Short mmCIF file of C-alpha atoms in Angstrom, two decimals:
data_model
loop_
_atom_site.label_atom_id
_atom_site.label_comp_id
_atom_site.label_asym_id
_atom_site.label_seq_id
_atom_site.Cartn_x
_atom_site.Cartn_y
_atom_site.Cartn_z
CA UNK A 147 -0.58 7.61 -13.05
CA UNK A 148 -3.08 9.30 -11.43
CA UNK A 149 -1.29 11.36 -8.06
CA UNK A 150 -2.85 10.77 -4.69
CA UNK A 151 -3.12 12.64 -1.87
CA UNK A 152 -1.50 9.96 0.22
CA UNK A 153 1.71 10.26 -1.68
CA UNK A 154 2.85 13.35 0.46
CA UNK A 155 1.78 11.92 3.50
CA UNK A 156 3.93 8.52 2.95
CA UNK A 157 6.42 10.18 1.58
CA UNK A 158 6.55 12.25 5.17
CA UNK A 159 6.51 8.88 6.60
CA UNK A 160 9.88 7.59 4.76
CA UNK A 161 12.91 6.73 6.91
CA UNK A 162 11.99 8.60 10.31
CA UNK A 163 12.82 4.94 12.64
CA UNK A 164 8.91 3.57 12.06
CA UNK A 165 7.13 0.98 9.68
CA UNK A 166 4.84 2.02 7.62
CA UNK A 167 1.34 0.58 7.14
CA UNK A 168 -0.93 0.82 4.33
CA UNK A 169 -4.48 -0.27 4.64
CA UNK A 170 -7.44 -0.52 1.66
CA UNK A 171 -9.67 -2.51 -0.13
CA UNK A 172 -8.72 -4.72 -3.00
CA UNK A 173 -7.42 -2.49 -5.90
CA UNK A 174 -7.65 1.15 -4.50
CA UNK A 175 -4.24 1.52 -5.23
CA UNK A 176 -2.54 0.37 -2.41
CA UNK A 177 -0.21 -1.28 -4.78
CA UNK A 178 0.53 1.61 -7.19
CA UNK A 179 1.59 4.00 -4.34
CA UNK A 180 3.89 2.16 -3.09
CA UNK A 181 5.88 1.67 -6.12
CA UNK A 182 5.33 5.28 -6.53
CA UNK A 183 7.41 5.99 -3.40
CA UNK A 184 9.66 3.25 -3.87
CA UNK A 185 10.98 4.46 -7.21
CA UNK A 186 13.80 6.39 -6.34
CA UNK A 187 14.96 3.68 -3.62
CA UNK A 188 16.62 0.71 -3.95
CA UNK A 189 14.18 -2.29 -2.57
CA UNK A 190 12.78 -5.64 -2.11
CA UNK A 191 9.10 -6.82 -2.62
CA UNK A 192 7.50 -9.77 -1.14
CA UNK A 193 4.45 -10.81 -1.60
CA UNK A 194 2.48 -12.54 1.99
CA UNK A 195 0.20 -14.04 -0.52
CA UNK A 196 3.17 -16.48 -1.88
CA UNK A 197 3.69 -19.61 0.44
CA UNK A 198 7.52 -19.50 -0.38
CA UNK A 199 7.54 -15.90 0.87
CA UNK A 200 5.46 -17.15 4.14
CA UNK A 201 7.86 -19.64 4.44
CA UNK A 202 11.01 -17.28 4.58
CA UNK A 203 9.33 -15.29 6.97
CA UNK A 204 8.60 -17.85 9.63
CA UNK A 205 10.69 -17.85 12.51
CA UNK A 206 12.98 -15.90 10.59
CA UNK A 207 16.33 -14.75 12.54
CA UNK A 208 17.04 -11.18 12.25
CA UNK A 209 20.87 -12.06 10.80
CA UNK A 210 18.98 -14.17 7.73
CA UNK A 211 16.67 -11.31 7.26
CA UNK A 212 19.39 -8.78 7.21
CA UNK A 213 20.97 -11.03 4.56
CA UNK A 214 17.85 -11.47 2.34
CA UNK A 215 16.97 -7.48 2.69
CA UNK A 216 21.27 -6.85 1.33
CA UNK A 217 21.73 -3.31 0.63
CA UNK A 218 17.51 -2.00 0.00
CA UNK A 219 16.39 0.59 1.39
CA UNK A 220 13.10 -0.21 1.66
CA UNK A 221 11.38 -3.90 2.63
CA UNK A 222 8.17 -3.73 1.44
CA UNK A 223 5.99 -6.87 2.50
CA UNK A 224 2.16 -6.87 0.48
CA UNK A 225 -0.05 -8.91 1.81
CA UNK A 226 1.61 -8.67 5.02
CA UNK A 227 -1.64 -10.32 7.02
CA UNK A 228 -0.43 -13.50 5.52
CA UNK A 229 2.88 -13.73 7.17
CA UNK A 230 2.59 -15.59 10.63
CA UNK A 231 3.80 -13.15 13.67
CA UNK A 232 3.80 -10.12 11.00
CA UNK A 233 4.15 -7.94 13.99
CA UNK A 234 6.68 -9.13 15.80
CA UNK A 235 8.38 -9.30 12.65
CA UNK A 236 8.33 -6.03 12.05
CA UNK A 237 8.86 -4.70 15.44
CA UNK A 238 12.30 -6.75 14.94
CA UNK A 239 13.05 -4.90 11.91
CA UNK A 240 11.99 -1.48 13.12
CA UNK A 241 14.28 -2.40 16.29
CA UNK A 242 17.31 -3.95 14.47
CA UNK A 243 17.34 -2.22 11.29
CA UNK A 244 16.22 1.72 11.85
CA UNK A 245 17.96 2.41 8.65
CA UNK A 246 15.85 0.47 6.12
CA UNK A 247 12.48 1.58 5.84
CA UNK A 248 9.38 -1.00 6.47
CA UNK A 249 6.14 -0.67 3.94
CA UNK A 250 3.54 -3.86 4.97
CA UNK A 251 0.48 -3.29 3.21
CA UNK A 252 -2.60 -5.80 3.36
CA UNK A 253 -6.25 -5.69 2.23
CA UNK A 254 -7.85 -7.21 5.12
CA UNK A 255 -7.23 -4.02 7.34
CA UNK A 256 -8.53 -4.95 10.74
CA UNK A 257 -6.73 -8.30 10.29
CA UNK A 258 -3.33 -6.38 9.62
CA UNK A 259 -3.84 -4.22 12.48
CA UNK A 260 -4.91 -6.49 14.83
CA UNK A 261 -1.59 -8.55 14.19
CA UNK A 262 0.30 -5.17 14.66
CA UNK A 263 -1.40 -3.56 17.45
CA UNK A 264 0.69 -4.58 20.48
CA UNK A 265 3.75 -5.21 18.91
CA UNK A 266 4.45 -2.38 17.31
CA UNK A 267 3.20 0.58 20.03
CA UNK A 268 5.18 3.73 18.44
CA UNK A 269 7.01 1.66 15.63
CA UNK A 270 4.02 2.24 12.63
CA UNK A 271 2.91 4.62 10.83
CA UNK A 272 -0.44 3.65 9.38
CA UNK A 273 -2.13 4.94 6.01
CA UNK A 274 -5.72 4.12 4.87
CA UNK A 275 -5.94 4.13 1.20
CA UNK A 276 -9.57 4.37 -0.28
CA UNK A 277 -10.51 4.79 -4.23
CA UNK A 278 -9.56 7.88 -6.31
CA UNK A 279 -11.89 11.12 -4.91
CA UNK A 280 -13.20 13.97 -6.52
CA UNK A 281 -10.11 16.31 -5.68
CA UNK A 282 -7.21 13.93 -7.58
CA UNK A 283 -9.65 13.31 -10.28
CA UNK A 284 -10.25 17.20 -10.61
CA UNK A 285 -6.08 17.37 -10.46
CA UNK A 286 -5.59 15.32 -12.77
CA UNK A 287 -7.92 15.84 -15.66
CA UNK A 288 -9.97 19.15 -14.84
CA UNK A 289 -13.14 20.64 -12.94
CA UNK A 290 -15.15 20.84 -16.06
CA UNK A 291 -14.61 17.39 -17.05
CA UNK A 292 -15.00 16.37 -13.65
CA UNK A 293 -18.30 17.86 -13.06
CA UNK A 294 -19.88 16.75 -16.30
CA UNK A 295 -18.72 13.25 -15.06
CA UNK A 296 -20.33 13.30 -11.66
CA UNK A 297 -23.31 10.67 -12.91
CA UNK A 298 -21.01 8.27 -14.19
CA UNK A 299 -18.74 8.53 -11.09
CA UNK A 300 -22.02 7.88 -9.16
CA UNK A 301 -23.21 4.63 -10.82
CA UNK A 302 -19.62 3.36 -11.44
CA UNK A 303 -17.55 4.43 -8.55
CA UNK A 304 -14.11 5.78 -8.53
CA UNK A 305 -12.06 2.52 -7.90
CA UNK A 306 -8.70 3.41 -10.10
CA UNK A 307 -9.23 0.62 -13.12
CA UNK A 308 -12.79 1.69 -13.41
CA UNK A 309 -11.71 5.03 -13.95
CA UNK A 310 -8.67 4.71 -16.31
CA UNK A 311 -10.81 1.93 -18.21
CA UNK A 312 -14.29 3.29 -17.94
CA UNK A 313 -15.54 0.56 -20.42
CA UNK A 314 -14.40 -2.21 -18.42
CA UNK A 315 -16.79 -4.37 -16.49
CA UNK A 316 -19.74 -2.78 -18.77
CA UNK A 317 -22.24 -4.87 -20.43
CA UNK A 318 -23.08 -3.81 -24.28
CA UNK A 319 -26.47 -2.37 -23.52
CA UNK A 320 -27.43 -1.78 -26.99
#
């Protein structure tokens, strides 16, 4: 796996009372991160983009919850902008449960943080995730490399499956 930058700066994040919130595009990473910092935790994944998970969420009481998280550390919740009341959801389980840690991350940014902004006034921490840059690419291969790869990085981007599959996507040309 490619390290990101990021993965200090959640990792700073991790159990201090507040939810943390990670923004980004489709398939920056968002994803990968997360179950980067996760690892060494015990923890729960649901996914907002699963009606059945929507459905366990709504109107949710915070004993139920409590019994669904068990003994995790961490409640992650992907997708999160799908879940009805997300906010208040996880102002309640900032409030109620200060020792397991919150991770809601969600694509549609401004639609996760507009369901978050009043409810959760210093209960988030928030993270915007963007594709690989320059630096972690340099860090994890070297300068060289990196350098002589500056054209293709230019027409193909650095979105993470583009660069650990550069052939992907690419029409045969010949």
């Amino acid at each position: 796996m490619i390290a990101r930058i990021q993965q200090t700066e959640i990792d700073s994040y991790l159990f201090k009372g507040k939810a943390i919130l990670v923004f980004g595009a489709r398939q920056v990473g968002k994803t990968s991160l997360i179950l980067s910092t996760c690892y060494n935790y015990s923890f729960l994944w649901l996914n907002g983009d699963e009606p059945d998970t929507q459905l366990l969420l709504e109107n949710i009481t915070s004993d139920r919850l409590k019994a669904i998280v068990g003994d995790n550390k961490i409640l992650v919740i992907d997708e999160a902008q799908m879940i009805h009341n997300i906010g208040l959801l996880i102002k309640r389980m900032v409030d109620n449960f200060p020792d397991i840690q919150i991770i809601a991350s969600g694509s549609s940014a401004f639609e996760l943080a507009d369901k978050t902004k009043e409810s959760m006034v210093d209960r988030k921490e928030e993270l915007q995730l963007f594709p690989l840059n320059y630096k972690e690419m340099v860090t994890h291969t070297n300068f060289v490399k990196e350098t002589r790869l500056i054209p293709h990085r230019l027409v193909f981007g650095y979105y993470p499956e583009v660069v650990t599959n550069p052939w992907k996507g690419r029409k045969n040309t010949q």
